CSV table of C-alpha atoms and ligand atoms in Angstrom, one decimal:
chain,number,residue,atom,x,y,z
Z,20,MET,CA,0.0,0.0,0.0
Z,21,THR,CA,1.3,3.5,-0.8
Z,22,ASP,CA,1.3,5.7,2.2
Z,23,SER,CA,-0.4,9.1,1.7
Z,24,LEU,CA,-0.4,12.3,3.5
Z,25,GLY,CA,-3.8,13.1,2.0
Z,26,LEU,CA,-4.6,16.5,0.7
Z,27,ARG,CA,-3.3,18.6,3.5
Z,28,PRO,CA,-4.1,22.3,3.6
Z,29,TRP,CA,-0.4,23.3,3.0
Z,30,ILE,CA,-0.4,21.0,-0.1
Z,31,THR,CA,-3.5,22.5,-1.7
Z,32,ALA,CA,-2.9,26.1,-0.6
Z,33,PRO,CA,-3.3,28.3,-3.7
Z,34,ALA,CA,0.2,29.8,-3.4
Z,35,THR,CA,1.8,26.3,-3.4
Z,36,ALA,CA,-0.6,24.8,-6.0
Z,37,ALA,CA,0.3,27.7,-8.3
Z,38,VAL,CA,4.0,26.8,-8.0
Z,39,PHE,CA,3.3,23.2,-8.9
Z,40,ASP,CA,1.1,24.3,-11.8
Z,41,ALA,CA,3.9,26.5,-13.1
Z,42,LEU,CA,6.5,23.7,-12.9
Z,43,GLU,CA,4.1,21.1,-14.5
Z,44,ALA,CA,3.3,23.5,-17.4
Z,45,GLU,CA,7.0,23.3,-18.2
Z,46,GLY,CA,7.9,19.7,-17.2
Z,47,GLY,CA,4.7,17.7,-17.3
Z,48,PRO,CA,2.9,15.9,-14.5
Z,49,ASP,CA,4.9,14.7,-11.6
Z,50,CYS,CA,8.0,16.7,-12.5
Z,51,ALA,CA,8.0,18.1,-9.0
Z,52,ARG,CA,7.5,16.6,-5.5
Z,53,PHE,CA,7.6,17.8,-1.9
Z,54,VAL,CA,10.7,16.6,-0.1
Z,55,GLY,CA,12.5,16.5,3.2
Z,56,GLY,CA,11.3,18.2,6.4
Z,57,CYS,CA,7.7,19.0,5.2
Z,58,VAL,CA,7.0,15.4,4.2
Z,59,ARG,CA,8.6,14.0,7.3
Z,60,ASN,CA,6.8,16.4,9.7
Z,61,ALA,CA,3.4,16.0,8.0
Z,62,LEU,CA,3.8,12.2,8.2
Z,63,LEU,CA,4.5,12.5,11.9
Z,64,GLY,CA,1.8,15.1,12.6
Z,65,ARG,CA,4.3,17.8,13.4
Z,66,PRO,CA,4.0,21.4,12.2
Z,67,ILE,CA,5.5,22.3,8.8
Z,68,ASP,CA,8.3,25.0,8.9
Z,69,ASP,CA,9.2,25.4,5.3
Z,70,ILE,CA,8.4,23.9,2.0
Z,71,ASP,CA,11.1,22.2,0.0
Z,72,ILE,CA,10.4,20.9,-3.5
Z,73,ALA,CA,12.5,18.6,-5.6
Z,74,THR,CA,12.2,18.6,-9.4
Z,75,THR,CA,13.5,17.0,-12.5
Z,76,LEU,CA,13.7,20.4,-14.2
Z,77,THR,CA,17.0,22.2,-14.4
Z,78,PRO,CA,17.3,25.5,-12.5
Z,79,GLU,CA,17.1,27.4,-15.8
Z,80,ARG,CA,13.8,25.7,-16.7
Z,81,VAL,CA,12.5,26.3,-13.1
Z,82,THR,CA,13.3,30.0,-13.4
Z,83,ALA,CA,11.6,30.2,-16.9
Z,84,ALA,CA,8.6,28.3,-15.6
Z,85,LEU,CA,8.1,30.6,-12.7
Z,86,LYS,CA,8.6,33.6,-14.8
Z,87,ALA,CA,6.0,32.5,-17.2
Z,88,ALA,CA,3.5,32.1,-14.3
Z,89,ARG,CA,4.6,35.5,-12.9
Z,90,ILE,CA,5.9,34.0,-9.7
Z,91,ARG,CA,9.0,35.7,-8.2
Z,92,ALA,CA,12.1,33.5,-8.6
Z,93,VAL,CA,15.1,34.1,-6.4
Z,94,PRO,CA,18.3,32.3,-7.3
Z,95,THR,CA,19.1,31.5,-3.6
Z,96,GLY,CA,21.6,28.7,-4.4
Z,97,ILE,CA,21.7,28.4,-8.1
Z,98,GLU,CA,25.1,26.7,-8.3
Z,99,HIS,CA,23.6,23.9,-6.1
Z,100,GLY,CA,20.4,23.9,-8.2
Z,101,THR,CA,18.1,25.8,-5.8
Z,102,VAL,CA,15.7,28.5,-6.9
Z,103,THR,CA,13.3,30.0,-4.3
Z,104,ALA,CA,9.8,30.7,-5.6
Z,105,VAL,CA,8.1,33.4,-3.5
Z,106,ASN,CA,4.4,33.3,-4.0
Z,107,GLN,CA,2.0,35.3,-1.9
Z,108,LYS,CA,5.0,35.9,0.5
Z,109,LEU,CA,5.4,32.1,1.0
Z,110,PRO,CA,8.8,30.8,0.0
Z,111,HIS,CA,9.2,27.4,-1.7
Z,112,GLU,CA,12.8,26.1,-2.1
Z,113,ILE,CA,12.9,24.3,-5.4
Z,114,THR,CA,16.0,22.2,-6.0
Z,115,THR,CA,16.9,20.2,-9.1
Z,116,LEU,CA,17.5,16.5,-8.5
Z,117,ARG,CA,21.2,15.9,-7.8
Z,118,ARG,CA,23.8,13.4,-7.5
Z,119,ASP,CA,27.3,13.9,-5.9
Z,120,VAL,CA,30.2,14.0,-8.3
Z,121,SER,CA,32.8,14.6,-5.7
Z,122,THR,CA,32.9,15.3,-2.0
Z,123,ASP,CA,35.6,16.5,0.4
Z,124,GLY,CA,33.9,16.2,3.8
Z,125,ARG,CA,32.6,19.8,3.6
Z,126,ARG,CA,31.3,20.7,0.2
Z,127,ALA,CA,30.0,18.5,-2.6
Z,128,THR,CA,30.3,19.1,-6.3
Z,129,VAL,CA,26.9,18.0,-7.7
Z,130,ALA,CA,25.5,17.1,-11.1
Z,131,PHE,CA,21.9,17.4,-12.0
Z,132,THR,CA,19.9,14.3,-12.8
Z,133,ASP,CA,16.3,13.3,-13.5
Z,134,ASP,CA,16.5,10.2,-11.4
Z,135,TRP,CA,14.6,10.4,-8.1
Z,136,ALA,CA,16.3,7.4,-6.6
Z,137,GLN,CA,19.7,9.0,-7.2
Z,138,ASP,CA,18.6,12.2,-5.5
Z,139,ALA,CA,17.5,10.1,-2.5
Z,140,GLN,CA,20.9,8.4,-2.2
Z,141,ARG,CA,22.6,11.7,-1.4
Z,142,ARG,CA,20.2,12.7,1.3
Z,143,ASP,CA,21.4,12.1,4.9
Z,144,PHE,CA,18.8,9.9,6.7
Z,145,THR,CA,16.0,7.7,5.5
Z,146,LEU,CA,13.4,9.8,7.2
Z,147,ASN,CA,14.7,12.8,5.3
Z,148,ALA,CA,14.7,11.0,2.0
Z,149,LEU,CA,10.9,11.1,1.7
Z,150,TYR,CA,9.0,12.7,-1.2
Z,151,ALA,CA,5.3,13.5,-1.6
Z,152,ARG,CA,3.4,14.0,-4.9
Z,153,ARG,CA,0.9,16.8,-5.0
Z,154,ASP,CA,-1.9,14.3,-4.5
Z,155,GLY,CA,-0.3,13.6,-1.1
Z,156,SER,CA,1.0,10.1,-2.0
Z,157,ILE,CA,4.4,9.4,-0.5
Z,158,PHE,CA,7.4,8.2,-2.5
Z,159,ASP,CA,9.9,6.4,-0.3
Z,160,PRO,CA,12.9,5.4,-2.5
Z,161,THR,CA,15.0,3.9,0.3
Z,162,GLY,CA,12.0,1.7,1.2
Z,163,GLN,CA,12.4,2.3,4.9
Z,164,GLY,CA,12.0,6.1,5.4
Z,165,VAL,CA,8.3,5.9,6.4
Z,166,ALA,CA,8.9,3.0,8.8
Z,167,ASP,CA,12.0,4.7,10.3
Z,168,ALA,CA,10.2,8.0,10.7
Z,169,ARG,CA,7.3,6.4,12.5
Z,170,ALA,CA,9.6,4.3,14.8
Z,171,GLY,CA,11.9,7.2,15.6
Z,172,ARG,CA,14.9,5.6,14.0
Z,173,ILE,CA,17.6,7.9,12.6
Z,174,VAL,CA,19.4,5.8,10.0
Z,175,PHE,CA,21.9,6.9,7.4
Z,176,VAL,CA,21.1,6.4,3.8
Z,177,GLY,CA,23.9,4.0,2.9
Z,178,ASP,CA,27.0,3.3,4.9
Z,179,PRO,CA,27.4,5.7,7.9
Z,180,GLU,CA,31.2,6.1,7.7
Z,181,GLN,CA,31.1,6.8,4.0
Z,182,ARG,CA,28.2,9.3,4.4
Z,183,LEU,CA,30.1,11.1,7.2
Z,184,THR,CA,33.3,11.2,5.2
Z,185,GLU,CA,31.4,12.9,2.4
Z,186,ASP,CA,30.1,15.6,4.7
Z,187,HIS,CA,31.0,15.7,8.4
Z,188,LEU,CA,28.1,18.1,9.2
Z,189,ARG,CA,26.0,14.9,9.1
Z,190,ASN,CA,27.6,13.9,12.4
Z,191,LEU,CA,25.9,16.8,14.1
Z,192,ARG,CA,22.7,16.3,12.1
Z,193,PHE,CA,22.5,12.7,13.3
Z,194,PHE,CA,22.2,14.0,16.9
Z,195,ARG,CA,20.0,16.9,15.8
Z,196,PHE,CA,17.4,14.6,14.2
Z,197,HIS,CA,17.8,12.2,17.1
Z,198,ALA,CA,16.8,15.0,19.5
Z,199,TRP,CA,13.8,15.9,17.4
Z,200,PHE,CA,12.5,12.6,16.2
Z,201,GLY,CA,14.5,9.8,17.8
Z,202,ARG,CA,12.9,7.2,20.1
Z,203,GLY,CA,14.5,4.2,21.7
Z,204,ALA,CA,18.1,3.1,21.3
Z,205,PRO,CA,20.1,4.9,18.5
Z,206,ASP,CA,21.3,3.1,15.5
Z,207,ALA,CA,24.5,1.4,16.7
Z,208,ALA,CA,26.4,1.7,13.4
Z,209,ALA,CA,25.6,5.4,13.0
Z,210,LEU,CA,26.6,6.2,16.6
Z,211,ALA,CA,29.9,4.2,16.2
Z,212,ALA,CA,30.7,6.0,13.0
Z,213,CYS,CA,30.0,9.5,14.6
Z,214,ALA,CA,32.3,8.6,17.5
Z,215,LYS,CA,35.1,7.4,15.2
Z,216,LEU,CA,35.0,10.4,12.9
Z,217,LYS,CA,34.3,13.1,15.5
Z,218,ASP,CA,37.6,15.0,15.1
Z,219,GLN,CA,36.8,15.8,11.4
Z,220,ILE,CA,34.0,18.2,12.7
Z,221,ASP,CA,36.7,20.7,13.4
Z,222,HIS,CA,37.2,21.2,9.6
Z,223,LEU,CA,33.7,22.4,9.0
Z,224,ALA,CA,32.8,26.1,8.6
Z,225,ALA,CA,32.1,27.5,12.1
Z,226,GLU,CA,28.6,28.9,11.3
Z,227,ARG,CA,27.4,25.5,10.1
Z,228,ILE,CA,28.4,24.0,13.4
Z,229,SER,CA,26.7,26.6,15.6
Z,230,LYS,CA,23.5,26.6,13.4
Z,231,GLU,CA,23.2,22.8,13.8
Z,232,LEU,CA,23.9,22.9,17.5
Z,233,LEU,CA,21.3,25.5,18.2
Z,234,LYS,CA,18.8,23.6,16.1
Z,235,LEU,CA,19.5,20.5,18.1
Z,236,LEU,CA,19.1,22.4,21.4
Z,237,ALA,CA,15.8,23.8,20.2
Z,238,ALA,CA,14.1,20.4,20.3
Z,239,ASP,CA,11.6,20.0,23.1
Z,240,ASP,CA,13.7,17.5,25.0
Z,241,PRO,CA,17.2,17.1,23.7
Z,242,ARG,CA,18.6,15.5,26.9
Z,243,ASP,CA,19.0,12.0,25.5
Z,244,ALA,CA,20.6,13.3,22.3
Z,245,VAL,CA,23.0,15.5,24.1
Z,246,ARG,CA,24.0,12.6,26.5
Z,247,LEU,CA,24.6,10.4,23.4
Z,248,MET,CA,26.7,13.2,21.8
Z,249,ALA,CA,28.8,13.5,25.0
Z,250,GLY,CA,29.2,9.7,25.2
Z,251,ALA,CA,30.4,9.6,21.6
Z,252,GLY,CA,32.9,12.4,22.4
Z,253,VAL,CA,31.4,14.6,19.8
Z,254,LEU,CA,30.2,17.2,22.2
Z,255,GLU,CA,33.7,17.7,23.6
Z,256,VAL,CA,35.1,18.2,20.1
Z,257,ILE,CA,32.7,21.1,19.7
Z,258,LEU,CA,32.9,22.7,23.1
Z,259,LYS,CA,36.6,22.0,23.7
Z,260,ALA,CA,35.7,21.5,27.4
Z,261,PRO,CA,33.8,19.0,29.4
Z,262,ALA,CA,30.0,19.7,29.2
Z,263,ASP,CA,28.0,20.4,32.4
Z,264,LEU,CA,25.4,17.7,31.6
Z,265,ASP,CA,23.8,17.8,35.0
Z,266,ARG,CA,23.1,21.5,34.8
Z,267,PHE,CA,21.8,21.1,31.2
Z,268,ASP,CA,19.4,18.3,32.2
Z,269,GLY,CA,18.3,20.4,35.2
Z,270,LEU,CA,17.5,23.3,32.9
Z,271,VAL,CA,15.5,21.3,30.4
Z,272,GLY,CA,13.6,19.7,33.2
Z,273,ILE,CA,12.8,23.1,34.8
Z,274,GLU,CA,11.6,24.5,31.5
Z,275,ALA,CA,9.2,21.6,31.1
Z,276,ASP,CA,8.0,21.6,34.7
Z,277,GLN,CA,7.5,25.4,34.8
Z,278,LEU,CA,6.2,25.8,31.3
Z,279,PHE,CA,9.0,28.2,30.5
Z,280,ASP,CA,9.8,28.7,26.8
Z,281,CYS,CA,12.4,26.4,25.4
Z,282,ASP,CA,15.5,28.5,25.2
Z,283,PRO,CA,18.3,27.1,23.0
Z,284,THR,CA,20.8,29.9,23.8
Z,285,LEU,CA,20.4,29.4,27.6
Z,286,ARG,CA,20.6,25.7,27.2
Z,287,LEU,CA,23.9,26.2,25.4
Z,288,ALA,CA,25.1,28.4,28.3
Z,289,ALA,CA,24.1,25.6,30.7
Z,290,LEU,CA,26.3,23.2,28.9
Z,291,LEU,CA,29.4,25.4,28.9
Z,292,PRO,CA,31.8,25.7,31.8
Z,293,ASP,CA,31.5,28.6,34.2
Z,294,ASP,CA,34.6,30.1,32.8
Z,295,GLN,CA,34.5,33.4,30.8
Z,296,VAL,CA,37.7,32.5,28.9
Z,297,ALA,CA,36.5,29.1,27.8
Z,298,ALA,CA,33.0,30.2,27.0
Z,299,GLY,CA,34.2,33.3,25.1
Z,300,GLY,CA,36.7,31.1,23.2
Z,301,PHE,CA,33.9,28.8,22.2
Z,302,ALA,CA,31.6,31.6,21.2
Z,303,GLY,CA,34.3,33.1,19.0
Z,304,ARG,CA,35.4,29.8,17.5
Z,305,VAL,CA,31.9,28.8,16.3
Z,306,ARG,CA,31.0,32.5,15.5
Z,307,LEU,CA,27.9,32.8,17.6
Z,308,SER,CA,25.9,36.0,16.9
Z,309,ASN,CA,27.0,38.9,19.1
Z,310,ASP,CA,23.7,38.8,20.9
Z,311,ASP,CA,24.0,35.1,21.8
Z,312,ARG,CA,27.6,35.5,22.8
Z,313,ASP,CA,27.0,38.5,25.1
Z,314,ARG,CA,24.0,36.8,26.6
Z,315,ILE,CA,25.9,33.6,27.3
Z,316,LEU,CA,28.9,35.4,28.8
Z,317,ALA,CA,26.6,37.5,31.1
Z,318,ALA,CA,24.7,34.4,32.2
Z,319,LEU,CA,27.9,32.7,33.1
Z,320,ALA,CA,29.6,35.6,34.8
Z,321,PRO,CA,30.5,35.0,38.5
Z,322,MET,CA,29.0,38.2,40.0
Z,323,PRO,CA,26.6,39.0,41.4
Z,324,GLU,CA,26.0,35.6,42.9
Z,325,LEU,CA,22.3,34.8,43.0
Z,326,ARG,CA,20.7,32.8,45.9
Z,327,SER,CA,17.2,31.4,45.9
Z,328,TRP,CA,16.6,33.0,49.3
Z,329,MET,CA,17.5,36.6,48.2
Z,330,SER,CA,15.2,39.3,49.5
Z,331,PRO,CA,13.2,41.4,47.0
Z,332,ARG,CA,15.5,44.3,47.8
Z,333,GLU,CA,18.6,42.2,46.9
Z,334,ILE,CA,16.9,41.0,43.8
Z,335,ARG,CA,16.2,44.6,42.7
Z,336,ARG,CA,19.8,45.5,43.3
Z,337,ALA,CA,21.0,42.6,41.1
Z,338,VAL,CA,18.5,43.6,38.4
Z,339,TYR,CA,19.8,47.2,38.5
Z,340,ALA,CA,23.4,45.9,38.3
Z,341,VAL,CA,23.1,43.5,35.4
Z,342,GLY,CA,19.6,43.8,33.9
Z,343,GLN,CA,16.4,41.8,33.9
Z,344,GLU,CA,17.4,39.2,31.3
Z,345,THR,CA,20.8,38.3,33.0
Z,346,VAL,CA,19.2,37.9,36.4
Z,347,ARG,CA,16.5,35.7,35.0
Z,348,ASP,CA,19.1,33.6,33.0
Z,349,ARG,CA,21.4,33.3,36.0
Z,350,ALA,CA,18.6,32.3,38.3
Z,351,LYS,CA,17.6,29.6,35.9
Z,352,LEU,CA,21.2,28.3,35.6
Z,353,ALA,CA,21.6,28.4,39.4
Z,354,TRP,CA,18.3,26.6,39.9
Z,355,ALA,CA,19.3,24.1,37.2
Z,356,SER,CA,22.4,23.1,39.1
Z,357,ALA,CA,20.3,22.0,42.0
Z,358,PRO,CA,16.8,21.4,40.6
Z,359,GLY,CA,15.3,19.9,43.7
Z,360,THR,CA,11.8,21.0,44.7
Z,361,ALA,CA,12.8,22.7,48.0
Z,362,ALA,CA,14.0,26.0,46.3
Z,363,ALA,CA,11.6,25.9,43.3
Z,364,MET,CA,9.1,28.3,44.8
Z,365,GLN,CA,11.8,30.7,45.7
Z,366,TRP,CA,13.4,30.6,42.3
Z,367,ARG,CA,10.1,31.1,40.7
Z,368,GLY,CA,9.4,34.1,42.8
Z,369,LEU,CA,12.8,35.5,42.1
Z,370,ILE,CA,12.4,35.2,38.4
Z,371,ALA,CA,8.9,36.6,38.5
Z,372,LEU,CA,10.2,39.7,40.4
Z,373,ALA,CA,13.2,40.1,38.1
Z,374,GLU,CA,11.0,40.0,35.0
Z,375,SER,CA,8.4,42.4,36.4
Z,376,TRP,CA,10.6,45.1,38.0
Z,377,SER,CA,12.2,47.5,35.5
Z,378,PRO,CA,15.0,49.4,37.1
Z,379,PRO,CA,14.2,53.1,37.5
Z,380,ALA,CA,16.6,55.8,36.2
Z,381,MET,CA,18.9,57.4,38.7
Z,382,PRO,CA,17.1,60.6,39.8
Z,383,LEU,CA,20.1,62.9,39.5
Z,384,THR,CA,22.5,63.7,36.7
Z,385,GLY,CA,25.9,65.3,36.4
Z,386,ALA,CA,24.2,68.6,35.8
Z,387,ASP,CA,22.6,68.4,39.3
Z,388,VAL,CA,26.0,67.6,40.8
Z,389,MET,CA,27.5,70.8,39.2
Z,390,ASN,CA,24.5,72.8,40.3
Z,391,ALA,CA,25.5,71.8,43.8
Z,392,GLY,CA,28.8,73.5,43.4
Z,393,VAL,CA,31.1,70.6,42.3
Z,394,PRO,CA,33.4,71.9,39.5
Z,395,LYS,CA,33.3,70.2,36.1
Z,396,GLY,CA,35.8,67.3,36.0
Z,397,PRO,CA,36.4,63.8,37.4
Z,398,LEU,CA,35.0,64.7,40.8
Z,399,VAL,CA,31.5,64.9,39.3
Z,400,GLY,CA,31.4,61.2,38.5
Z,401,ARG,CA,32.7,60.3,41.9
Z,402,VAL,CA,30.1,62.4,43.7
Z,403,LEU,CA,27.4,61.0,41.5
Z,404,LYS,CA,28.6,57.4,42.1
Z,405,GLU,CA,28.4,58.0,45.9
Z,406,VAL,CA,24.9,59.3,45.6
Z,407,GLU,CA,23.9,56.4,43.4
Z,408,ASP,CA,25.3,53.9,46.0
Z,409,TRP,CA,23.2,55.6,48.6
Z,410,TRP,CA,20.1,55.6,46.4
Z,411,ILE,CA,20.6,51.8,45.7
Z,412,ASP,CA,21.1,51.2,49.5
Z,413,HIS,CA,17.7,53.0,50.0
Z,414,ASP,CA,16.1,50.6,47.5
Z,415,PHE,CA,15.9,53.1,44.6
Z,416,LEU,CA,14.1,55.7,46.7
Z,417,ASP,CA,11.7,57.5,44.4
Z,418,ASP,CA,12.3,60.9,46.0
Z,419,ARG,CA,14.4,63.5,44.2
Z,420,PHE,CA,14.3,65.9,47.1
Z,421,SER,CA,16.1,63.4,49.4
Z,422,ALA,CA,18.5,62.6,46.7
Z,423,ILE,CA,19.5,66.3,46.4
Z,424,GLU,CA,19.9,66.6,50.2
Z,425,LYS,CA,22.2,63.6,50.0
Z,426,LEU,CA,24.1,65.2,47.1
Z,427,LYS,CA,24.6,68.4,49.1
Z,428,ALA,CA,26.0,66.4,52.0
Z,429,VAL,CA,28.3,64.4,49.8
Z,430,ALA,CA,29.5,67.5,47.9
Z,431,GLN,CA,30.2,69.3,51.2
Z,432,GLY,CA,32.2,66.4,52.5
Z,433,MET,CA,34.5,66.3,49.4
Z,434,ALA,CA,37.6,68.4,49.3
Z,435,TYR,CA,38.0,70.3,46.1
K,5,ATP,P1,14.1,21.4,9.1
K,5,ATP,O1,14.1,22.3,8.0
K,5,ATP,O2,12.7,21.1,9.7
K,5,ATP,O3,15.1,21.6,10.2
K,5,ATP,P2,14.9,19.5,7.1
K,5,ATP,O4,14.8,18.0,7.0
K,5,ATP,O5,14.1,20.3,6.1
K,5,ATP,O6,14.5,19.9,8.6
K,5,ATP,P3,17.1,20.9,6.1
K,5,ATP,O7,18.4,21.2,6.8
K,5,ATP,O8,16.3,22.1,5.8
K,5,ATP,O9,16.4,19.9,7.1
K,5,ATP,O10,17.4,20.1,4.8
K,5,ATP,C1,16.4,19.7,3.9
K,5,ATP,C2,16.7,18.3,3.3
K,5,ATP,O11,17.9,18.3,2.6
K,5,ATP,C3,16.9,17.3,4.4
K,5,ATP,O12,15.7,16.7,4.8
K,5,ATP,C4,17.8,16.3,3.7
K,5,ATP,O13,17.0,15.4,2.8
K,5,ATP,C5,18.7,17.1,2.8
K,5,ATP,N1,19.9,17.6,3.5
K,5,ATP,C6,20.2,18.7,4.1
K,5,ATP,N2,21.5,18.8,4.5
K,5,ATP,C7,22.0,17.6,4.2
K,5,ATP,C8,23.4,17.1,4.3
K,5,ATP,N3,24.3,17.7,5.0
K,5,ATP,N4,23.6,15.9,3.8
K,5,ATP,C9,22.6,15.2,3.1
K,5,ATP,N5,21.4,15.6,3.0
K,5,ATP,C10,21.1,16.8,3.5
K,6,MG,MG1,14.1,22.4,5.8
């Protein structure tokens, strides 16, 4: 029996149907099929993120077909055979069927083909080598993609060592798809091959590594996959430091229990050592975005140390010092290191306060200090700092008059 997705709304959506109509006007019926993530996710009842289409048409013919149908064609990866059709704002990545001509572990040289089975052979895992015709019927050229997807088996198409040698990013992708779709014991041959060839990951472009790692960490529950990765030695090749697996497990557990949003960047921070040099080195090496890098380093910084039993006043002081996000992140990391229930209520309260209290602006400025008679120069900053400390000690007293009184006292006490 042929498996079928049926006519799902995303298959029959006018924007997508028009793209198929355009391609079929050029190449005839069944010259294009859905492929990869959209087919796999639909089969498993998961949401569809993006639509990939494979076709027997060459990129030039795809472009011409879209043009004739007045659909915008963007040559997003034309040398690899990919044209993106943007119809009613919805992107469709259309890629010509390919076979590998040569590979070097990082990049492949490809040739176009009209053979669907050949195209399937160069895809990474059986559950990713699934195609669907526009009537929803599934084409499973490896013969085991549907069964593997349903059983949660991540299995290389072909020999794992050979497939890794062609492209070592597949090492990380193995764990990524395991995190998202894996169930039960992992494929032993695949895991052994990933362990054996782990050091080759170092030769990949840094951005490819961080992108895959963050996608892996965005799975609902990546704990098993991360433990497997650590067990195979792959995680250490990437982090260049032993991972804090207990803190990571703790964080994922807390996110699930407390219905916090899944936070891949903070999960990454949880895995990294509490060492600014090592964490910064990692961030630079894999070229994390500046935002992710700054956030991770702030979350792992040693001061101010957070305790679950801090008073509201101390929490406000910490928020004023390092900001709402950092206090929240550090509270989650500290909680994750000792995720027992005893402190859960306190941590939850601390996080709620940190998220709801926006630090007020200091009521005085340098101009106020000079109005109090302090001459322009470095002393202004020193006086202001002393008043600020007083103001923080008084729990951000919302009283400009008292602040000015304090300023006068400080200014008088200073010798200038
Ligand atoms: P998602 O987009 O939901 O993360 P996906 O399966 O669509 O999952 P992509 O990275 O978008 O993953 O890749 C699309 C498809 O291209 C995959 O399903 C797979 O068939 C193929 N593919 C992508 N990268 C590789 C690779 N490095 N080696 C072999 N095949 C790959
Ligand atoms: Mg995709």
